[in-house]
């Protein structure tokens, strides 16, 4: 395996540098500084190439999910694979490792939180990770992912788990193969988790989830045993253009910049960054339910506000995007749930929504609407789950994927284990695999151990960041009630967004909230909101399980 | 300069091949054949990578011209430049040259028109061209093009030729630098022309244009001295959605396959191929003139029918696209003009257009409409020119760009030379540079000598191909009159489209029409059509100049 320390500068290095045109200016009077500046410029050039190639990949994916005609898929998989391979080749170039190593003494003299020290630190960490993974593996994963996605798209609607078993087996093998690149490890999933949420491990997430589950289960029980709010007012016919228009006006209002982004339709909503000036969101519209497009648009706009808020100086570097999957998810959840499903938010927006859909909503009182969009219940499908039960879906998946990776659960036994898990975590059992173990593509397409936990981390952090913002600016809720989001947005940009990937997630949480990640603000948020909604004025209290 | 003959196989070549996994099958019994098959597979893999990278470039451009938010431009130029450089690096890889050289004896034993012989022949020709051009030059041209395009976008509306002079000077330098890579040459523009229209030279185009001009000028004079048809019926308000819907239904009817393509709006209409299954067209809609979107959509659909008709076996190779710029333009012109501005075509489509725009057209007789869409006159702007005067715009440009490349005309003197040229070729003089020498971006963005002549070649060939099709199937015009295009489409696909780039343009013209390129069918077409339109029953005859 090639490591940076194995890469030595060739003997003629100094001669080479003197030859470069960069030396034809005043800087040549201070060779040491000039040499560092030249190296930094070369490093930035190499990192920008990697960033630009990644953007090309992102565009290939965005286009596939929005406008690509159906017969374009085969070639698109090939196009994506070659760009991925080239990106990886650029990411492990020995010249890049050499530059990073040579700049190490310079980085050591800079303040930890300076842009340059952060750039050198993060770029080096990325490089050391990347060189452990062969390009061949990256190409195989890319090709497998495209094929498996296609197979899953066909298998899920017809409830065909058997067809997906070999794909799952292959995905497990790929996950294990990946873990071995980073051996030795404490747990086989540790490096997969670290890729998504740097600094977290199997053990730390197990602890976090055990604590969260013990508090959540009684809350879910207290809520789901009560009569449910009627959401009939949301289940009428809502025309697509009006839904899209309303969603667009909402995300514009919260601060999403359409000069640097756009909103399109897709099957599975997502947000993608093509550059600092081009951060796009997508949504899916159901004309028989007004919730879906609205909250998925808000969710993706949360991701987009984060990406649009990264400091321009970090553009084209590995720092020029969100800190981790979990921190990213905290922003989609903050805007979608903590803000977007809040009472204050609808004080401003409900009259506007009524204007957009007078036939459907003019006679529906605000309170009915508010209770309908916050209806909580045990359900089968994660993406439809409310904010209370959502985490139980995640925890169940996390347990299962660890067992799959550990070899304690065989691929073919997943469907049965899923039913058992649903019974244990949510108290209901799916009638088929379509709404059971086939509902998410993640595992089949090769993302084993690298994703679901981030959604729960995002939920936890969404409340923690929001609480910190409100602590700093107690007027935020009353501003939201009049459609004013700039204080909240500015606080998040200053404390979170602008830093991009400069800090590790735990550093960022410390800097932003003054303490480590904690489930307390999240549980307090749920208890206050659902305690009030479910006629329990003091908030729900944990009950013995 | 690296040439294929300089690349020698390493001594351990045979050992290497024996080691490959490809040998673990029956083919290892015939080592010679196996070795050829392995090399062919490797060659195809390398060519597919080049094709896929080019597709990624094409998507970056398509997106920039359709959906990219305005702040995405800076990063997009960078993203395009790196993909261009990587594509060129792959195109000049020594391993590619070695494979092509080693497969030469095999190619020599295959029939000339077989797919494999054609692939090896064309790939080798491309390689030998590509290795003469340094990657650095490709990157510089790409960067210059993006910057110059931006500058032109701002300079044209404010009539600011002075700002564009340095860009034009730089473009001339780049054009000359390119020519030097291919020295010695007979004329400095020869290789630029050959890139667009293989086999053509400055001398052959001069001869062609001299002949065409001597015939065209009297026709133009005879037409433009007569009273012009009234096109007021086309200059009303026509709503955009209905225009787009009508255009879409028309190109669907002529055979454009929307499962393998799509239609979007843009500023400057174009057609782009992302793969055999993804060939997209774009259009521009003016709500005050129904002509523009309609004929630009037909024009681009003509290009797209060609690309969609290339044989699937050629996908992912250098053969998997149209033969040359001129032949490509023949198909856009055939469908836009020869078919789409014809009387038969509107026998079928005019009632449908009246249905789409009853307020505007229900009282306009078919003959009035037909004469309005075929109104011919001396005009300032090439892209608005009718099919009779269009070629004069091209010829004037061709003369000027030769003078610029030869150094006989200085960049700063172009505006004046343009006015003189317009007077000589069309008998009118532009009042400003906006509609004079600033109207086309081509030269300023670096495309000097490589494009305009193809438009005239396309006009000439459009009539020649159509005449050959009608000779083979005399019912084509009456089929068109009832909205039936399959005979014409199938004939073009069989004789032209399916071959992709297997044959040089002149070979293709010979195979398809039984003779060399000729202006006769084109002039006969113009005389018949405009002779009838302009009350000259016997057709217009050339008059002394």
CSV table of C-alpha atoms in Angstrom, one decimal, chain A residues 199-525:
chain,number,residue,atom,x,y,z
A,199,UNK,CA,-15.3,10.3,14.7
A,200,UNK,CA,-18.2,8.0,15.4
A,201,UNK,CA,-17.9,4.2,15.8
A,202,UNK,CA,-20.1,1.2,16.1
A,203,UNK,CA,-19.7,1.3,19.9
A,204,UNK,CA,-20.5,5.0,20.2
A,205,UNK,CA,-23.6,4.8,18.1
A,206,UNK,CA,-24.7,1.7,20.0
A,207,UNK,CA,-24.5,3.7,23.2
A,208,UNK,CA,-26.2,6.7,21.7
A,209,UNK,CA,-29.1,4.5,20.3
A,210,UNK,CA,-29.6,2.5,23.5
A,211,UNK,CA,-30.0,5.8,25.4
A,212,UNK,CA,-32.3,7.3,22.8
A,213,UNK,CA,-34.4,4.1,22.5
A,214,UNK,CA,-35.0,3.9,26.2
A,215,UNK,CA,-36.5,7.4,26.2
A,216,UNK,CA,-38.3,7.2,22.8
A,217,UNK,CA,-40.2,3.9,23.2
A,218,UNK,CA,-42.4,5.2,26.1
A,219,UNK,CA,-43.1,8.5,24.2
A,220,UNK,CA,-44.2,6.5,21.2
A,221,UNK,CA,-46.3,4.3,23.4
A,222,UNK,CA,-48.0,7.3,25.1
A,223,UNK,CA,-48.7,8.9,21.7
A,224,UNK,CA,-49.8,6.0,19.6
A,225,UNK,CA,-52.2,4.7,22.2
A,226,UNK,CA,-54.2,8.0,21.9
A,227,UNK,CA,-56.8,8.8,19.2
A,228,UNK,CA,-55.0,10.1,16.1
A,229,UNK,CA,-55.5,13.5,14.5
A,230,UNK,CA,-57.6,13.5,11.3
A,231,UNK,CA,-55.4,14.2,8.3
A,232,UNK,CA,-58.2,14.1,5.7
A,233,UNK,CA,-57.8,17.7,4.8
A,234,UNK,CA,-54.3,16.9,3.4
A,235,UNK,CA,-55.6,14.0,1.4
A,236,UNK,CA,-57.6,15.9,-1.3
A,237,UNK,CA,-56.6,16.8,-4.8
A,238,UNK,CA,-53.9,19.4,-4.9
A,239,UNK,CA,-52.7,20.4,-8.4
A,240,UNK,CA,-49.0,20.0,-9.2
A,241,UNK,CA,-48.2,23.5,-10.5
A,242,UNK,CA,-49.7,25.1,-7.4
A,243,UNK,CA,-47.8,22.7,-5.1
A,244,UNK,CA,-44.5,23.4,-6.8
A,245,UNK,CA,-45.2,27.1,-6.8
A,246,UNK,CA,-46.0,27.2,-3.1
A,247,UNK,CA,-42.9,25.1,-2.2
A,248,UNK,CA,-40.7,27.3,-4.3
A,249,UNK,CA,-42.0,30.5,-2.5
A,250,UNK,CA,-41.5,28.9,0.9
A,251,UNK,CA,-37.9,27.9,0.3
A,252,UNK,CA,-37.1,31.3,-1.3
A,253,UNK,CA,-38.5,32.9,1.9
A,254,UNK,CA,-36.4,30.9,4.2
A,255,UNK,CA,-33.3,31.9,2.3
A,256,UNK,CA,-32.6,29.5,-0.5
A,257,UNK,CA,-31.0,31.5,-3.3
A,258,UNK,CA,-32.4,30.6,-6.8
A,259,UNK,CA,-29.6,32.5,-8.5
A,260,UNK,CA,-27.4,29.7,-7.1
A,261,UNK,CA,-29.8,26.8,-7.4
A,262,UNK,CA,-33.0,25.4,-8.8
A,263,UNK,CA,-35.9,23.1,-8.0
A,264,UNK,CA,-36.9,20.2,-10.2
A,265,UNK,CA,-39.0,17.1,-10.0
A,266,UNK,CA,-37.6,13.6,-9.4
A,267,UNK,CA,-38.6,10.2,-8.0
A,268,UNK,CA,-36.5,10.3,-4.8
A,269,UNK,CA,-35.9,13.8,-3.7
A,270,UNK,CA,-32.3,14.9,-3.1
A,271,UNK,CA,-30.0,17.9,-3.0
A,272,UNK,CA,-26.8,18.1,-5.0
A,273,UNK,CA,-23.9,20.6,-5.1
A,274,UNK,CA,-22.3,21.2,-8.4
A,275,UNK,CA,-20.4,24.3,-7.2
A,276,UNK,CA,-20.8,27.1,-4.7
A,277,UNK,CA,-22.9,28.9,-7.3
A,278,UNK,CA,-25.0,25.8,-8.2
A,279,UNK,CA,-26.7,23.9,-5.4
A,280,UNK,CA,-29.9,22.2,-6.6
A,281,UNK,CA,-32.8,20.6,-4.9
A,282,UNK,CA,-35.5,18.2,-6.2
A,283,UNK,CA,-38.9,17.2,-5.0
A,284,UNK,CA,-41.7,14.7,-5.7
A,285,UNK,CA,-45.3,15.8,-6.0
A,286,UNK,CA,-48.3,13.7,-5.1
A,287,UNK,CA,-51.5,15.4,-6.2
A,288,UNK,CA,-53.5,13.4,-3.7
A,289,UNK,CA,-51.5,14.5,-0.6
A,290,UNK,CA,-50.2,18.0,-0.1
A,291,UNK,CA,-47.6,17.0,2.5
A,292,UNK,CA,-45.1,15.2,0.4
A,293,UNK,CA,-43.8,17.9,-1.9
A,294,UNK,CA,-44.0,20.5,0.7
A,295,UNK,CA,-41.9,18.8,3.4
A,296,UNK,CA,-39.5,17.1,1.0
A,297,UNK,CA,-38.8,20.5,-0.6
A,298,UNK,CA,-38.2,22.0,2.8
A,299,UNK,CA,-36.0,19.1,3.7
A,300,UNK,CA,-33.8,19.4,0.6
A,301,UNK,CA,-33.7,23.2,1.0
A,302,UNK,CA,-32.3,22.6,4.5
A,303,UNK,CA,-29.4,20.7,2.9
A,304,UNK,CA,-29.1,23.4,0.3
A,305,UNK,CA,-28.9,26.3,2.7
A,306,UNK,CA,-26.0,24.5,4.3
A,307,UNK,CA,-24.2,24.1,1.0
A,308,UNK,CA,-25.0,27.6,-0.1
A,309,UNK,CA,-23.7,28.9,3.2
A,310,UNK,CA,-20.2,27.5,3.0
A,311,UNK,CA,-17.6,30.3,2.8
A,312,UNK,CA,-16.7,31.1,-0.8
A,313,UNK,CA,-13.0,30.8,0.1
A,314,UNK,CA,-13.4,27.1,0.6
A,315,UNK,CA,-14.8,26.5,-2.9
A,316,UNK,CA,-13.0,23.9,-5.0
A,317,UNK,CA,-11.3,22.4,-2.0
A,318,UNK,CA,-12.3,19.3,0.2
A,319,UNK,CA,-13.5,21.9,2.8
A,320,UNK,CA,-16.2,23.3,0.4
A,321,UNK,CA,-19.1,21.2,1.6
A,322,UNK,CA,-20.9,20.1,4.7
A,323,UNK,CA,-19.0,18.5,7.6
A,324,UNK,CA,-20.6,15.1,7.7
A,325,UNK,CA,-23.7,13.2,6.6
A,326,UNK,CA,-25.2,13.5,10.2
A,327,UNK,CA,-24.5,17.2,10.5
A,328,UNK,CA,-26.0,17.7,7.0
A,329,UNK,CA,-29.1,15.7,8.0
A,330,UNK,CA,-29.4,18.0,11.0
A,331,UNK,CA,-30.0,20.9,8.7
A,332,UNK,CA,-32.6,19.2,6.5
A,333,UNK,CA,-34.4,18.1,9.7
A,334,UNK,CA,-34.1,21.4,11.4
A,335,UNK,CA,-35.8,23.2,8.4
A,336,UNK,CA,-38.3,20.4,7.6
A,337,UNK,CA,-39.4,19.5,11.2
A,338,UNK,CA,-38.2,21.8,13.9
A,339,UNK,CA,-39.0,24.9,11.9
A,340,UNK,CA,-41.3,23.6,9.1
A,341,UNK,CA,-43.7,21.5,11.2
A,342,UNK,CA,-43.8,24.1,13.9
A,343,UNK,CA,-46.7,26.2,15.0
A,344,UNK,CA,-44.9,29.5,14.4
A,345,UNK,CA,-44.0,28.6,10.9
A,346,UNK,CA,-47.7,28.0,9.9
A,347,UNK,CA,-48.8,31.1,11.6
A,348,UNK,CA,-47.2,32.9,8.7
A,349,UNK,CA,-47.6,30.3,5.9
A,350,UNK,CA,-51.0,28.7,6.5
A,351,UNK,CA,-52.9,31.7,5.2
A,352,UNK,CA,-50.7,31.7,2.1
A,353,UNK,CA,-51.3,27.9,1.6
A,354,UNK,CA,-55.0,28.6,2.0
A,355,UNK,CA,-54.7,31.2,-0.8
A,356,UNK,CA,-53.0,28.7,-3.0
A,357,UNK,CA,-55.6,26.0,-2.3
A,358,UNK,CA,-58.8,27.8,-1.4
A,359,UNK,CA,-61.1,25.0,-2.4
A,360,UNK,CA,-59.4,22.5,-0.2
A,361,UNK,CA,-58.3,24.5,2.8
A,362,UNK,CA,-60.2,27.8,3.2
A,363,UNK,CA,-62.6,26.1,5.7
A,364,UNK,CA,-59.9,24.1,7.5
A,365,UNK,CA,-58.9,25.8,10.8
A,366,UNK,CA,-55.2,26.3,11.4
A,367,UNK,CA,-55.2,24.0,14.4
A,368,UNK,CA,-56.7,21.1,12.3
A,369,UNK,CA,-54.1,21.6,9.7
A,370,UNK,CA,-51.3,21.8,12.3
A,371,UNK,CA,-52.4,18.6,14.0
A,372,UNK,CA,-52.8,16.8,10.7
A,373,UNK,CA,-49.2,17.6,9.6
A,374,UNK,CA,-47.9,16.4,13.0
A,375,UNK,CA,-49.9,13.2,13.2
A,376,UNK,CA,-47.7,10.5,14.8
A,377,UNK,CA,-48.3,6.7,14.4
A,378,UNK,CA,-46.6,3.4,14.0
A,379,UNK,CA,-46.1,2.9,10.3
A,380,UNK,CA,-44.3,0.5,8.0
A,381,UNK,CA,-42.3,2.8,5.7
A,382,UNK,CA,-39.4,4.9,7.0
A,383,UNK,CA,-39.7,7.8,4.6
A,384,UNK,CA,-43.4,8.2,5.6
A,385,UNK,CA,-42.6,8.1,9.3
A,386,UNK,CA,-43.3,11.0,11.6
A,387,UNK,CA,-40.6,12.7,13.6
A,388,UNK,CA,-41.3,10.6,16.8
A,389,UNK,CA,-41.3,7.1,15.3
A,390,UNK,CA,-38.7,7.8,12.6
A,391,UNK,CA,-35.7,7.0,14.8
A,392,UNK,CA,-37.0,3.5,15.7
A,393,UNK,CA,-36.9,2.7,12.0
A,394,UNK,CA,-33.3,3.8,11.9
A,395,UNK,CA,-32.3,1.9,15.0
A,396,UNK,CA,-33.8,-1.3,13.8
A,397,UNK,CA,-31.9,-1.0,10.5
A,398,UNK,CA,-28.6,-0.2,12.3
A,399,UNK,CA,-28.9,-3.4,14.3
A,400,UNK,CA,-29.7,-5.5,11.3
A,401,UNK,CA,-26.8,-4.1,9.2
A,402,UNK,CA,-24.3,-4.8,11.9
A,403,UNK,CA,-25.5,-8.4,12.0
A,404,UNK,CA,-25.2,-8.7,8.2
A,405,UNK,CA,-21.7,-7.3,8.3
A,406,UNK,CA,-20.7,-9.4,11.2
A,407,UNK,CA,-21.9,-12.5,9.4
A,408,UNK,CA,-24.4,-13.3,12.2
A,409,UNK,CA,-27.4,-12.8,9.8
A,410,UNK,CA,-27.4,-14.3,6.3
A,411,UNK,CA,-28.7,-12.2,3.4
A,412,UNK,CA,-31.5,-14.7,2.7
A,413,UNK,CA,-32.8,-14.4,6.3
A,414,UNK,CA,-33.2,-10.7,6.2
A,415,UNK,CA,-36.9,-10.6,5.4
A,416,UNK,CA,-37.7,-12.7,8.4
A,417,UNK,CA,-35.3,-10.7,10.7
A,418,UNK,CA,-37.0,-7.5,9.4
A,419,UNK,CA,-40.4,-8.7,10.5
A,420,UNK,CA,-39.0,-9.6,13.9
A,421,UNK,CA,-37.3,-6.2,14.2
A,422,UNK,CA,-40.4,-4.3,13.2
A,423,UNK,CA,-42.4,-6.1,15.9
A,424,UNK,CA,-39.7,-5.4,18.5
A,425,UNK,CA,-39.1,-1.7,17.6
A,426,UNK,CA,-42.5,-0.5,16.3
A,427,UNK,CA,-45.0,-3.1,17.3
A,428,UNK,CA,-46.2,-3.7,13.7
A,429,UNK,CA,-45.3,-6.2,11.1
A,430,UNK,CA,-45.2,-5.6,7.3
A,431,UNK,CA,-47.5,-7.8,5.3
A,432,UNK,CA,-45.0,-8.1,2.5
A,433,UNK,CA,-41.3,-7.3,1.6
A,434,UNK,CA,-42.2,-4.4,-0.6
A,435,UNK,CA,-43.0,-2.4,2.5
A,436,UNK,CA,-40.6,-4.5,4.6
A,437,UNK,CA,-37.0,-5.2,3.8
A,438,UNK,CA,-37.2,-4.1,0.2
A,439,UNK,CA,-38.3,-0.5,1.0
A,440,UNK,CA,-34.9,1.1,1.0
A,441,UNK,CA,-32.4,0.6,-1.8
A,442,UNK,CA,-29.3,1.5,0.4
A,443,UNK,CA,-28.1,-2.0,1.3
A,444,UNK,CA,-28.7,-3.7,-2.0
A,445,UNK,CA,-26.8,-1.0,-3.9
A,446,UNK,CA,-23.8,-1.4,-1.6
A,447,UNK,CA,-24.3,1.2,1.1
A,448,UNK,CA,-24.1,-1.1,4.1
A,449,UNK,CA,-23.2,0.5,7.4
A,450,UNK,CA,-22.7,3.9,5.9
A,451,UNK,CA,-25.9,5.8,6.1
A,452,UNK,CA,-28.9,5.1,8.2
A,453,UNK,CA,-27.4,6.1,11.5
A,454,UNK,CA,-26.8,9.6,10.1
A,455,UNK,CA,-30.5,10.2,9.9
A,456,UNK,CA,-30.9,9.7,13.6
A,457,UNK,CA,-27.8,11.7,14.4
A,458,UNK,CA,-29.4,14.4,12.2
A,459,UNK,CA,-32.6,14.4,14.2
A,460,UNK,CA,-30.7,14.7,17.5
A,461,UNK,CA,-28.5,17.5,16.3
A,462,UNK,CA,-31.4,19.4,14.6
A,463,UNK,CA,-32.9,20.1,18.0
A,464,UNK,CA,-29.5,20.8,19.6
A,465,UNK,CA,-28.5,23.4,17.0
A,466,UNK,CA,-31.9,25.0,17.0
A,467,UNK,CA,-31.9,25.3,20.8
A,468,UNK,CA,-28.5,27.0,20.7
A,469,UNK,CA,-29.7,29.4,18.1
A,470,UNK,CA,-32.8,30.3,20.2
A,471,UNK,CA,-30.6,30.6,23.3
A,472,UNK,CA,-28.5,33.2,21.4
A,473,UNK,CA,-31.6,34.9,19.8
A,474,UNK,CA,-34.7,34.3,21.8
A,475,UNK,CA,-36.8,36.2,19.3
A,476,UNK,CA,-36.3,33.6,16.6
A,477,UNK,CA,-39.7,31.8,17.2
A,478,UNK,CA,-41.6,35.1,17.0
A,479,UNK,CA,-39.7,36.1,13.9
A,480,UNK,CA,-40.6,32.8,12.3
A,481,UNK,CA,-44.3,33.5,13.1
A,482,UNK,CA,-44.1,36.6,10.9
A,483,UNK,CA,-42.2,34.9,8.1
A,484,UNK,CA,-38.8,36.3,9.0
A,485,UNK,CA,-36.0,33.7,8.9
A,486,UNK,CA,-32.9,35.9,8.6
A,487,UNK,CA,-31.8,35.8,12.2
A,488,UNK,CA,-31.9,32.0,12.4
A,489,UNK,CA,-30.4,31.6,8.9
A,490,UNK,CA,-27.6,34.1,9.8
A,491,UNK,CA,-26.8,32.3,13.1
A,492,UNK,CA,-26.6,28.9,11.4
A,493,UNK,CA,-24.4,30.4,8.6
A,494,UNK,CA,-22.1,32.0,11.0
A,495,UNK,CA,-21.7,29.1,13.4
A,496,UNK,CA,-22.2,26.1,11.1
A,497,UNK,CA,-22.5,26.6,7.4
A,498,UNK,CA,-19.6,28.8,6.6
A,499,UNK,CA,-17.0,26.4,8.1
A,500,UNK,CA,-17.8,23.7,5.6
A,501,UNK,CA,-15.7,20.7,6.4
A,502,UNK,CA,-13.0,22.5,8.4
A,503,UNK,CA,-14.0,20.9,11.6
A,504,UNK,CA,-14.9,17.3,12.6
A,505,UNK,CA,-18.5,16.9,13.5
A,506,UNK,CA,-17.8,16.7,17.2
A,507,UNK,CA,-15.6,19.8,17.1
A,508,UNK,CA,-18.4,21.6,15.2
A,509,UNK,CA,-21.0,20.6,17.8
A,510,UNK,CA,-18.8,21.8,20.6
A,511,UNK,CA,-18.0,25.1,18.9
A,512,UNK,CA,-21.6,25.7,18.0
A,513,UNK,CA,-23.5,24.5,21.1
A,514,UNK,CA,-20.9,24.7,23.8
A,515,UNK,CA,-21.0,21.0,24.5
A,516,UNK,CA,-20.9,17.5,23.0
A,517,UNK,CA,-23.7,15.9,21.0
A,518,UNK,CA,-26.6,15.3,23.4
A,519,UNK,CA,-30.1,13.7,23.0
A,520,UNK,CA,-31.4,16.1,25.7
A,521,UNK,CA,-32.5,19.0,23.5
A,522,UNK,CA,-34.1,16.6,21.1
A,523,UNK,CA,-36.1,14.7,23.7
A,524,UNK,CA,-37.1,18.0,25.4
A,525,UNK,CA,-38.3,19.2,22.0
